[in-house]
Short mmCIF file of C-alpha atoms in Angstrom, two decimals:
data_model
loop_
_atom_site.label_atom_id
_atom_site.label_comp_id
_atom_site.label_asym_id
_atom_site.label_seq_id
_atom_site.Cartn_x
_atom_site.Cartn_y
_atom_site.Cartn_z
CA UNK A 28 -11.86 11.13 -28.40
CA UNK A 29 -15.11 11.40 -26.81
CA UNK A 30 -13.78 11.87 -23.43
CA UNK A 31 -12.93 15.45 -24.54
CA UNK A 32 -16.36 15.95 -26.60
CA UNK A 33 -18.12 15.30 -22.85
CA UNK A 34 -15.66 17.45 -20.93
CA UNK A 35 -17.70 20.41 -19.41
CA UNK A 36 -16.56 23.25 -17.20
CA UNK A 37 -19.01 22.30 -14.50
CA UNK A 38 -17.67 18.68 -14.32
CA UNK A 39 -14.11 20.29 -14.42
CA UNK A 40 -15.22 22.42 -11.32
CA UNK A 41 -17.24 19.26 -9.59
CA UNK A 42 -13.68 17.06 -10.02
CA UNK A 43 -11.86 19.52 -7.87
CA UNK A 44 -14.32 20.14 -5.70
CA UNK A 45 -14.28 16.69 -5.17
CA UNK A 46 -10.88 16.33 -4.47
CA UNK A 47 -10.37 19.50 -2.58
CA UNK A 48 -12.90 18.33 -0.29
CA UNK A 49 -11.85 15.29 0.11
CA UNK A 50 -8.29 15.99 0.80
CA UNK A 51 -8.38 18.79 3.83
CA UNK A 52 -11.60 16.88 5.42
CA UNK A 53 -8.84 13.92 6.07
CA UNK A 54 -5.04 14.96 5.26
CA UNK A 55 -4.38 15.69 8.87
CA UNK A 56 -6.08 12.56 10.17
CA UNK A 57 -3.13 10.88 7.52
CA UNK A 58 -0.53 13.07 8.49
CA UNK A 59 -1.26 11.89 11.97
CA UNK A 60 -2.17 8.18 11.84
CA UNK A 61 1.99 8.13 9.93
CA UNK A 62 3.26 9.80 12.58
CA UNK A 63 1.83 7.49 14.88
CA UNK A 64 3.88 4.63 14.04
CA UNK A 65 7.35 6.75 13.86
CA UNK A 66 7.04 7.57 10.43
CA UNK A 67 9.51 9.95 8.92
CA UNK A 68 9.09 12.83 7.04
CA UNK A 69 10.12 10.51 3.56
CA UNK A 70 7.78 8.15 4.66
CA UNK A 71 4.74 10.35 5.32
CA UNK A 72 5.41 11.92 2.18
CA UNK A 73 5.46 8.54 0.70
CA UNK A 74 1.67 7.78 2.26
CA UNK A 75 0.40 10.82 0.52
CA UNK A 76 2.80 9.35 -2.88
CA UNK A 77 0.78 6.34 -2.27
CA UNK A 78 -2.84 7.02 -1.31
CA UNK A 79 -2.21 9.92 -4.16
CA UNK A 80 -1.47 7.48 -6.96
CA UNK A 81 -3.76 4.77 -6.00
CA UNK A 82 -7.10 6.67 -5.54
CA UNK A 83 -6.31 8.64 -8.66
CA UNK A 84 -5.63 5.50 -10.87
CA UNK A 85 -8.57 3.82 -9.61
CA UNK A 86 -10.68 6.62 -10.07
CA UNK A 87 -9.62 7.82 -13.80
CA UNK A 88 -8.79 4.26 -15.72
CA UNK A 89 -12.35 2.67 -14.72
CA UNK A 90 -14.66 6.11 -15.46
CA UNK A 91 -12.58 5.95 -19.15
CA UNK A 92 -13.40 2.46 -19.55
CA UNK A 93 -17.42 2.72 -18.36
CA UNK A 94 -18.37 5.68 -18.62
CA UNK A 95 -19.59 6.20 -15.56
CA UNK A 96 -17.79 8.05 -12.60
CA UNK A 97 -15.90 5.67 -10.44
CA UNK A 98 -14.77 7.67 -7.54
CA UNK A 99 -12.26 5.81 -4.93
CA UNK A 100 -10.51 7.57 -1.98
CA UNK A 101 -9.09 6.69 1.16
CA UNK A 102 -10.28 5.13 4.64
CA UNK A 103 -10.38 8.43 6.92
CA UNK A 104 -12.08 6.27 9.62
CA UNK A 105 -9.51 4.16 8.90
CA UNK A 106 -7.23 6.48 9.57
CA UNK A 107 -8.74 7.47 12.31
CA UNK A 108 -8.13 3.86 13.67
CA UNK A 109 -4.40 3.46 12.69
CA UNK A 110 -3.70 6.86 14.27
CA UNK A 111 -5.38 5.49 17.85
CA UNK A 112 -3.74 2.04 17.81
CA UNK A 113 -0.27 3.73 16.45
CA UNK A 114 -0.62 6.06 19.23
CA UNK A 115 0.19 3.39 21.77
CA UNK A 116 3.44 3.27 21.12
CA UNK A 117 3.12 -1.12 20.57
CA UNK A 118 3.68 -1.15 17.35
CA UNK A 119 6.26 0.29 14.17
CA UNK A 120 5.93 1.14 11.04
CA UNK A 121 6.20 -2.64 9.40
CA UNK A 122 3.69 -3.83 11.91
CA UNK A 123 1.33 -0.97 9.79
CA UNK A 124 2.40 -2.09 6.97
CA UNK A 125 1.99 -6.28 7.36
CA UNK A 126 -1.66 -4.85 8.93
CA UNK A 127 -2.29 -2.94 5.67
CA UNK A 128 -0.98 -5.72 3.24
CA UNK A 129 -3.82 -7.86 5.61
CA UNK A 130 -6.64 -5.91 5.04
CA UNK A 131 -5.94 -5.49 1.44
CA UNK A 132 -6.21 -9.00 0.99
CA UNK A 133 -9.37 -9.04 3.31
CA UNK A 134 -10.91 -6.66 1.08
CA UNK A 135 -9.95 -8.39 -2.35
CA UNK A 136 -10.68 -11.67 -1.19
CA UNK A 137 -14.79 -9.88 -0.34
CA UNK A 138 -14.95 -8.42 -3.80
CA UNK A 139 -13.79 -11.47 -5.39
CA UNK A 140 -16.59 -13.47 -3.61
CA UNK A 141 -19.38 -10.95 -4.72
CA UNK A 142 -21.03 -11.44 -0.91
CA UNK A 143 -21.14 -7.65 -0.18
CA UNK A 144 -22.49 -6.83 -3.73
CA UNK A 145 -25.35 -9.65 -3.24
CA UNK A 146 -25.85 -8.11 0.22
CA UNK A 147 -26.10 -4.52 -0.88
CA UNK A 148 -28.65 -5.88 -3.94
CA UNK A 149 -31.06 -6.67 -1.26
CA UNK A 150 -31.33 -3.34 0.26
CA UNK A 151 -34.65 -1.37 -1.30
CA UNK A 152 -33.63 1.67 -3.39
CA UNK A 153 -35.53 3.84 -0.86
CA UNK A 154 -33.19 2.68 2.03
CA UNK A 155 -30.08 3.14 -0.14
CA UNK A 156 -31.58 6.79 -1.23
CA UNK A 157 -32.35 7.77 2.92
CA UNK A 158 -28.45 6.69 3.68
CA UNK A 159 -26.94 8.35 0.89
CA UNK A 160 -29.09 12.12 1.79
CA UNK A 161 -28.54 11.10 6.01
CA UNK A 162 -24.63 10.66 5.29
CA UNK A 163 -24.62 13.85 3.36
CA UNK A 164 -26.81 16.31 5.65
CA UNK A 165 -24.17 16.96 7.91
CA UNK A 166 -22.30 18.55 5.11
CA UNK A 167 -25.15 20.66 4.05
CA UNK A 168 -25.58 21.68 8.19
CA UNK A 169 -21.75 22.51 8.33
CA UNK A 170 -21.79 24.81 4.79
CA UNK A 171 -23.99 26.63 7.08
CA UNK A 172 -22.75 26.39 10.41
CA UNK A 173 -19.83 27.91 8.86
CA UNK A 174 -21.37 31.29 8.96
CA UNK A 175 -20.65 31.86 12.78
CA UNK A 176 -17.06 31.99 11.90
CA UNK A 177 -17.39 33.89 8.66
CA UNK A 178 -20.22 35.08 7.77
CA UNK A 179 -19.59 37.56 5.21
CA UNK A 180 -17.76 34.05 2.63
CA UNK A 181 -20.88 31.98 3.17
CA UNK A 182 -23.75 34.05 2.78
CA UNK A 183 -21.25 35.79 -0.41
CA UNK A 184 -21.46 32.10 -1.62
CA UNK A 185 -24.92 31.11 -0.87
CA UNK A 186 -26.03 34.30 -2.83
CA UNK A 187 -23.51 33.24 -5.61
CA UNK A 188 -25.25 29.95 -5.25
CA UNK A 189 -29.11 31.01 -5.60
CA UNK A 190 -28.48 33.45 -8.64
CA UNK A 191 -26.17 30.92 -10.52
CA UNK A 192 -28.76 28.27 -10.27
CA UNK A 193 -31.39 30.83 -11.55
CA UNK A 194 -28.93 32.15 -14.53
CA UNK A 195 -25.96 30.14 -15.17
CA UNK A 196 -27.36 26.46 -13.53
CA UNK A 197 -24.33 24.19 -15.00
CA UNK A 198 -22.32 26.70 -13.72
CA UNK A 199 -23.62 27.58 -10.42
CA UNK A 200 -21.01 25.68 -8.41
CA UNK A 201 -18.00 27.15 -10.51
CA UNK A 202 -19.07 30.39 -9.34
CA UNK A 203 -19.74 29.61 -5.72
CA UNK A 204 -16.51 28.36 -5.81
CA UNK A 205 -14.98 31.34 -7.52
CA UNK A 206 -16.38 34.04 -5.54
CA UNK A 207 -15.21 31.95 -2.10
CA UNK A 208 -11.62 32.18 -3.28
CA UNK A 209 -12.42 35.92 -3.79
CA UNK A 210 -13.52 36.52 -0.96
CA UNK A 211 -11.13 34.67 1.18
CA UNK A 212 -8.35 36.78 -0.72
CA UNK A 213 -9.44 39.97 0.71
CA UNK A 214 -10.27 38.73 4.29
CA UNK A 215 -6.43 37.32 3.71
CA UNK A 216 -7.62 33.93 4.40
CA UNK A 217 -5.77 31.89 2.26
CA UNK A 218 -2.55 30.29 3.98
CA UNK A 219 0.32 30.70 1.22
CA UNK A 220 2.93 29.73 4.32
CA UNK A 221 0.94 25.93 3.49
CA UNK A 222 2.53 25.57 0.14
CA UNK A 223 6.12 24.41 -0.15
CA UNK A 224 7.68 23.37 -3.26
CA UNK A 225 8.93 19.60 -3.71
CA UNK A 226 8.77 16.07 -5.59
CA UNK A 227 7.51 13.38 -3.41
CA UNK A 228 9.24 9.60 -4.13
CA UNK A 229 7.95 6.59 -2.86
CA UNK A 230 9.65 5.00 0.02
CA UNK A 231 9.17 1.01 0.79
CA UNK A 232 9.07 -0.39 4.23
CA UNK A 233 9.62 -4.05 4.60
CA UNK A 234 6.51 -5.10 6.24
CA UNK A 235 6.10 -7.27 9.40
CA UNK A 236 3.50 -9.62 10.70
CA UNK A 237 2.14 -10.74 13.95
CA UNK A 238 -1.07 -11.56 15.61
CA UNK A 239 -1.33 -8.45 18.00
CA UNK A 240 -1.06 -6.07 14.85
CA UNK A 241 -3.21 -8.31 12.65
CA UNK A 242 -5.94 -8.11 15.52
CA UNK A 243 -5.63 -4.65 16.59
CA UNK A 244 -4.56 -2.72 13.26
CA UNK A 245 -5.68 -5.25 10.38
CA UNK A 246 -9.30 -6.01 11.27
CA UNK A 247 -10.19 -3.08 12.52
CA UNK A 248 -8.87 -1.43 9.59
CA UNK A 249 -10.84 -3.54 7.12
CA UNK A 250 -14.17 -3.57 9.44
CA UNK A 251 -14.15 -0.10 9.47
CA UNK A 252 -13.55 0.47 5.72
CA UNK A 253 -16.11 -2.19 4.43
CA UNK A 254 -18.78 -0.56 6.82
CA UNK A 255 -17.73 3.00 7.46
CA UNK A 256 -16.85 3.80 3.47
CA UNK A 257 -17.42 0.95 0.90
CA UNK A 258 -21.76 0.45 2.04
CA UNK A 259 -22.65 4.02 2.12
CA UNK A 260 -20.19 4.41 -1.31
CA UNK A 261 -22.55 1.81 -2.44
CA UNK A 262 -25.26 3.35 -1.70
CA UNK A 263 -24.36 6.52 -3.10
CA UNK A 264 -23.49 4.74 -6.42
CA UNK A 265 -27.34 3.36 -6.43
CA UNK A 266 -29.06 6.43 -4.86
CA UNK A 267 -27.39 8.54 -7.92
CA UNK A 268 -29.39 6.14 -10.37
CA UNK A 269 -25.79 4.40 -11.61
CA UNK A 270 -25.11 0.60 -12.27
CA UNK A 271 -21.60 -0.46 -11.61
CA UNK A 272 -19.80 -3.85 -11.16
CA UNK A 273 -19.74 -3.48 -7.49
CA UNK A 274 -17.77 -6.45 -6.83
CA UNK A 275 -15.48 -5.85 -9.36
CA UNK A 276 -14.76 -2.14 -8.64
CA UNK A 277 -14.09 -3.49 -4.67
CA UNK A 278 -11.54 -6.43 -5.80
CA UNK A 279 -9.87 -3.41 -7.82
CA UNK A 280 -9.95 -1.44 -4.74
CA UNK A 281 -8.27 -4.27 -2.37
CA UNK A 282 -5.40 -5.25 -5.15
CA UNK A 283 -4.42 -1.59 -5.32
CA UNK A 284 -3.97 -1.32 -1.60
CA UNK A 285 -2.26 -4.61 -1.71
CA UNK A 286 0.31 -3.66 -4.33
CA UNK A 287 0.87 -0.15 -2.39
CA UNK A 288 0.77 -1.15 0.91
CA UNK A 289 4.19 -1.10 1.45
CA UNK A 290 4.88 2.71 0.87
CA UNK A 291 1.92 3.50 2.92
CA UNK A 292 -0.91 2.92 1.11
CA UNK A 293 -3.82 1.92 4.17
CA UNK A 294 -6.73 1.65 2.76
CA UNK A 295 -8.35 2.50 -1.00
CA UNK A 296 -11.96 1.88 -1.08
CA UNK A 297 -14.99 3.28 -2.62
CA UNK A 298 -15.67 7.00 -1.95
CA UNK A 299 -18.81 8.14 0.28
CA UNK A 300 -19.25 11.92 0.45
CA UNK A 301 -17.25 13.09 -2.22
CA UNK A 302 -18.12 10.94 -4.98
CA UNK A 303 -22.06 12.31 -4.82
CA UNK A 304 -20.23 15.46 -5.91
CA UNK A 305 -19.38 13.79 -9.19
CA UNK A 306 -22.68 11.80 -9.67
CA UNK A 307 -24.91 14.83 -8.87
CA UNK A 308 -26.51 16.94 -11.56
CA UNK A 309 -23.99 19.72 -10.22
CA UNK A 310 -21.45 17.41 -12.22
CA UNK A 311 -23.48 17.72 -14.93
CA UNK A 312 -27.26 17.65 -16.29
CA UNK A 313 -26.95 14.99 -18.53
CA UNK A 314 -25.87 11.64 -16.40
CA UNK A 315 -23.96 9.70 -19.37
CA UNK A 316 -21.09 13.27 -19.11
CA UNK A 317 -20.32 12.93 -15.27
CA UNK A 318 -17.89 10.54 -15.40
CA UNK A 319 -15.58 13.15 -16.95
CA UNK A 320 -15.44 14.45 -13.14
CA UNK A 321 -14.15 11.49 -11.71
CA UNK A 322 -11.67 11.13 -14.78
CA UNK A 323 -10.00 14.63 -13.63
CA UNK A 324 -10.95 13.68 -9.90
CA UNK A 325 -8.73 10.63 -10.75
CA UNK A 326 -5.79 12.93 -13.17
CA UNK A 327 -5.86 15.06 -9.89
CA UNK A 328 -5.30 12.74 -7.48
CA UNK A 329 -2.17 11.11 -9.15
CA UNK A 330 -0.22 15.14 -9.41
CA UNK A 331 -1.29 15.04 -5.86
CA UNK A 332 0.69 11.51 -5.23
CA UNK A 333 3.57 13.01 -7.09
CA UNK A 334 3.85 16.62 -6.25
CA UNK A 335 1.99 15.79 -2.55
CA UNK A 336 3.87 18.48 -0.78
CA UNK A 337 2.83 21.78 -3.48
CA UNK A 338 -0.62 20.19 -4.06
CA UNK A 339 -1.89 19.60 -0.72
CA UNK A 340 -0.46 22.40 0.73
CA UNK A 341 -2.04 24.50 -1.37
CA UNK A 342 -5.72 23.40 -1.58
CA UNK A 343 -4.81 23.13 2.48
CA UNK A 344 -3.87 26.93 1.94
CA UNK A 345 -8.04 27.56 1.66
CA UNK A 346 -10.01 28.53 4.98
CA UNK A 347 -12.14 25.86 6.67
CA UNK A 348 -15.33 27.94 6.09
CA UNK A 349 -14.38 27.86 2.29
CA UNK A 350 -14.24 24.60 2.10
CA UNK A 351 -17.23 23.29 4.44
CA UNK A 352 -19.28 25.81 2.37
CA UNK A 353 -18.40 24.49 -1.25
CA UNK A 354 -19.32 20.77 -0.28
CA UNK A 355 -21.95 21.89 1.31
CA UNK A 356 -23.83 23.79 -1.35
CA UNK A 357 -22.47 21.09 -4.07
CA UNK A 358 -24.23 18.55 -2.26
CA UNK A 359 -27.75 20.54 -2.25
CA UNK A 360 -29.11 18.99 -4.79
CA UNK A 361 -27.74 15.00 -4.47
CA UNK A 362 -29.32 15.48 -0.72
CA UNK A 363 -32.84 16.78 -1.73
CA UNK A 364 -33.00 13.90 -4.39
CA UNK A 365 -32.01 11.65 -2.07
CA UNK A 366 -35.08 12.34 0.41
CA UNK A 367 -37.67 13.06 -2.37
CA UNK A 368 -36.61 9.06 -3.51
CA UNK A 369 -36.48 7.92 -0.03
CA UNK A 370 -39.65 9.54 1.26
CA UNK A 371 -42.22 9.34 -1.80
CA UNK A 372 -43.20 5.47 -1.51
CA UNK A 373 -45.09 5.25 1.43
CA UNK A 374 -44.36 1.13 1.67
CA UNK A 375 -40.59 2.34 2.74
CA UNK A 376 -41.23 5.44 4.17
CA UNK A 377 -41.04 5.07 7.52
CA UNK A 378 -37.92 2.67 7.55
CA UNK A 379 -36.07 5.09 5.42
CA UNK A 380 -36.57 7.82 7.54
CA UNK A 381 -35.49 5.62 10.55
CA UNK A 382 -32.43 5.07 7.97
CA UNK A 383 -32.03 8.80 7.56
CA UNK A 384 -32.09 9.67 11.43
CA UNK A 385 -29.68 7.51 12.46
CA UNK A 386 -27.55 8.18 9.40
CA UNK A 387 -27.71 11.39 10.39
CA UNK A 388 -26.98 11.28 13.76
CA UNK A 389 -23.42 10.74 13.59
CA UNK A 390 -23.49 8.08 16.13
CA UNK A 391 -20.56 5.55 16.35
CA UNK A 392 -21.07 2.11 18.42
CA UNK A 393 -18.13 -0.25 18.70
CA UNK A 394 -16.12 2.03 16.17
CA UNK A 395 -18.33 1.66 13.32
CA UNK A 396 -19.93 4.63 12.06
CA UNK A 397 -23.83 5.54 11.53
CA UNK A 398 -24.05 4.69 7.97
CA UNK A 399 -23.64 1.09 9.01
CA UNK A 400 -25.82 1.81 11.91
CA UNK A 401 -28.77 3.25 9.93
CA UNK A 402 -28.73 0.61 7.40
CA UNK A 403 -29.51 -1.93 10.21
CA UNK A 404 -31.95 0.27 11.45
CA UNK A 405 -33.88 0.62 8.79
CA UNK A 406 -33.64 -2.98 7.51
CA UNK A 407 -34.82 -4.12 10.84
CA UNK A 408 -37.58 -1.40 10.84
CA UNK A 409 -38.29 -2.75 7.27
CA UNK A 410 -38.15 -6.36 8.50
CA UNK A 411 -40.57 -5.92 11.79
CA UNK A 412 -43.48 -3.98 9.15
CA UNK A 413 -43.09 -6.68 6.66
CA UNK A 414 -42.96 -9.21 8.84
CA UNK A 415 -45.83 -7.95 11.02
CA UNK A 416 -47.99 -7.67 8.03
CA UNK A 417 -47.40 -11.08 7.22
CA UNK A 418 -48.80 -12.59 10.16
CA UNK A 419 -51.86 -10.42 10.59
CA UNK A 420 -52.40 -11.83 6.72
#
């Protein structure tokens, strides 16, 4: 099977990577936005069964089938949202669930129409490249920050890092990872308390509908998703030089939420941070082999969904520092390629660095994060230069 003739140990090490880094950056905000609506322990558990399954299914059956990595995860703004609205105390666990099942069908219904994709097609490859290395800085600036709190792990790692690249380059990241889990072993940083053993089973809740939720949980959910996750995962997808069936892979996306909604499933949508892990040259050099990291991405995901509780509580187990550094340093290279694309036209480059600011800022307005933000930025900075020259033609 050729799967197994492109398996490499760096694009083993860049699919958990990918998944550890996805998982403790956003299995609180879960935890929390379940608890929210009065969730019980089964239920929560179910979430995790849920979110696990999905985002691992969609990840591993369509990288087999292309050959390209396909990496999926879950709506941690969204999250965010559920777990501010459930906080209220207005509405229950089926009112979550009738919102998810809503915004599910939201989402399918904009794949199935192909609008986003023929939106997203208009958007230079210079803009695309600025958003994909401003949404990713912040990583790179926390693998560092991380040093105030433990110095001794990050500059261990960074050094690991440097020589690796020099020596070993496909396996630089396996050994910054490596020597971090050292490390953290004899500073006694890893949790073991976090792991507990345990099978998690789904759990369906009969979901309810009304206008309040669908208003207040359901659009905010999907507006946050389609803008906060699925148009920088886009432009991650075209900033790493990879064609996919956009529309397609987002229809995918909203059926699998639909069908999992009720036990907890909120919102499965195309990855943003962590799937420029997979598609980097970390992953590996040659591009046609990285979609083996979002195959085990995707195998990892689903043991998550069904042993949640051992899983998550142990890649939970590893210090923040350990973490914030690996994704960090992974991301090195996606976010210098990203700003040598975005910055070497000069036609672009001063709307894709307006991109890459505001990307980078961080800023939220009206809930919506500042990859949305600095993809109108730059497209209006884009359309005022054009449309300036135009005229003085």
């Amino acid at each position: 099977m050729r799967f197994f003739k492109d398996m490499s140990a760096s694009a083993l090490i860049a699919g958990f990577v990918t998944v550890l880094v996805g998982l403790t950056s956003s299995i609180a905000i879960v935890f929390q936005a379940a608890q929210s609506f009065g969730a019980t322990p089964a239920q929560v558990s179910s979430w995790v069964w849920s979110l696990g399954v999905g985002v691992g299914l969609c990840c591993w059956v369509p990288s087999i089938l292309l050959r390209k990595p396909v990496v999926v995860a879950w709506s941690t703004p969204g999250a965010a949202v559920l777990a501010t609205a459930g906080a209220t105390g207005a509405f229950g666990m089926g009112d979550a669930i009738g919102a998810f099942i809503i915004s599910a069908i939201l989402i399918a219904v904009v794949g199935m129409t192909g609008w986003f994709e023929r939106l997203m097609n208009r958007i230079p490859i210079a803009i695309a490249s600025a958003l994909l290395a401003g949404v990713l800085t912040r990583f790179g600036l926390d693998a560092f920050a991380a040093a105030q709190t433990n110095t001794w792990l990050v500059v261990a790692m960074l050094v690991t890092y440097l020589l690796g690249r020099r020596l070993l380059p496909r396996y630089a990241v396996m050994l910054t990872l490596a020597v971090g889990i050292v490390v953290a072993l004899l500073q006694h940083k890893i949790q073991w308390s976090a792991v507990q053993p345990g099978l998690t089973m789904p759990v369906f809740t009969m979901p309810s509908f009304s206008w309040q939720a669908a208003i207040s949980l359901a659009l905010p959910l999907f507006v946050v998703t389609m803008a906060s996750q699925n148009l920088p995962g886009v432009a991650i997808i075209r900033g790493s030089g990879y064609d996919l069936p956009i529309s397609k892979l987002i229809t995918m996306t909203g059926m699998t939420t639909l069908l999992l909604a009720p036990f907890g499933a909120f919102g499965i949508n195309l990855a943003a941070i962590t799937a420029a892990i997979c598609m980097g040259p970390e992953s590996h050099p040659d591009q046609a082999r990285r979609y083996v990291a979002a195959v085990v991405c995707g195998v990892i995901y689903v043991l998550i969904g069904w042993f949640g509780v051992v899983i998550a509580g142990l890649l939970t187990a590893f210090p923040h520092e350990l973490v914030v550094a690996i994704a960090g340093i992974a991301l090195l290279g996606t976010i210098g390629g990203g700003l040598h694309t975005a910055l070497q036209g000069e036609q672009y480059r001063e709307a894709a660095l307006i991109t890459f600011l505001v990307a980078v800022s961080g800023v939220t307005i009206a809930g919506v994060g500042s990859a949305f933000w600095g993809v109108v930025a730059g497209s209006l900075a884009l359309f005022v230069q054009h449309y300036g020259k135009r005229r003085s033609a």
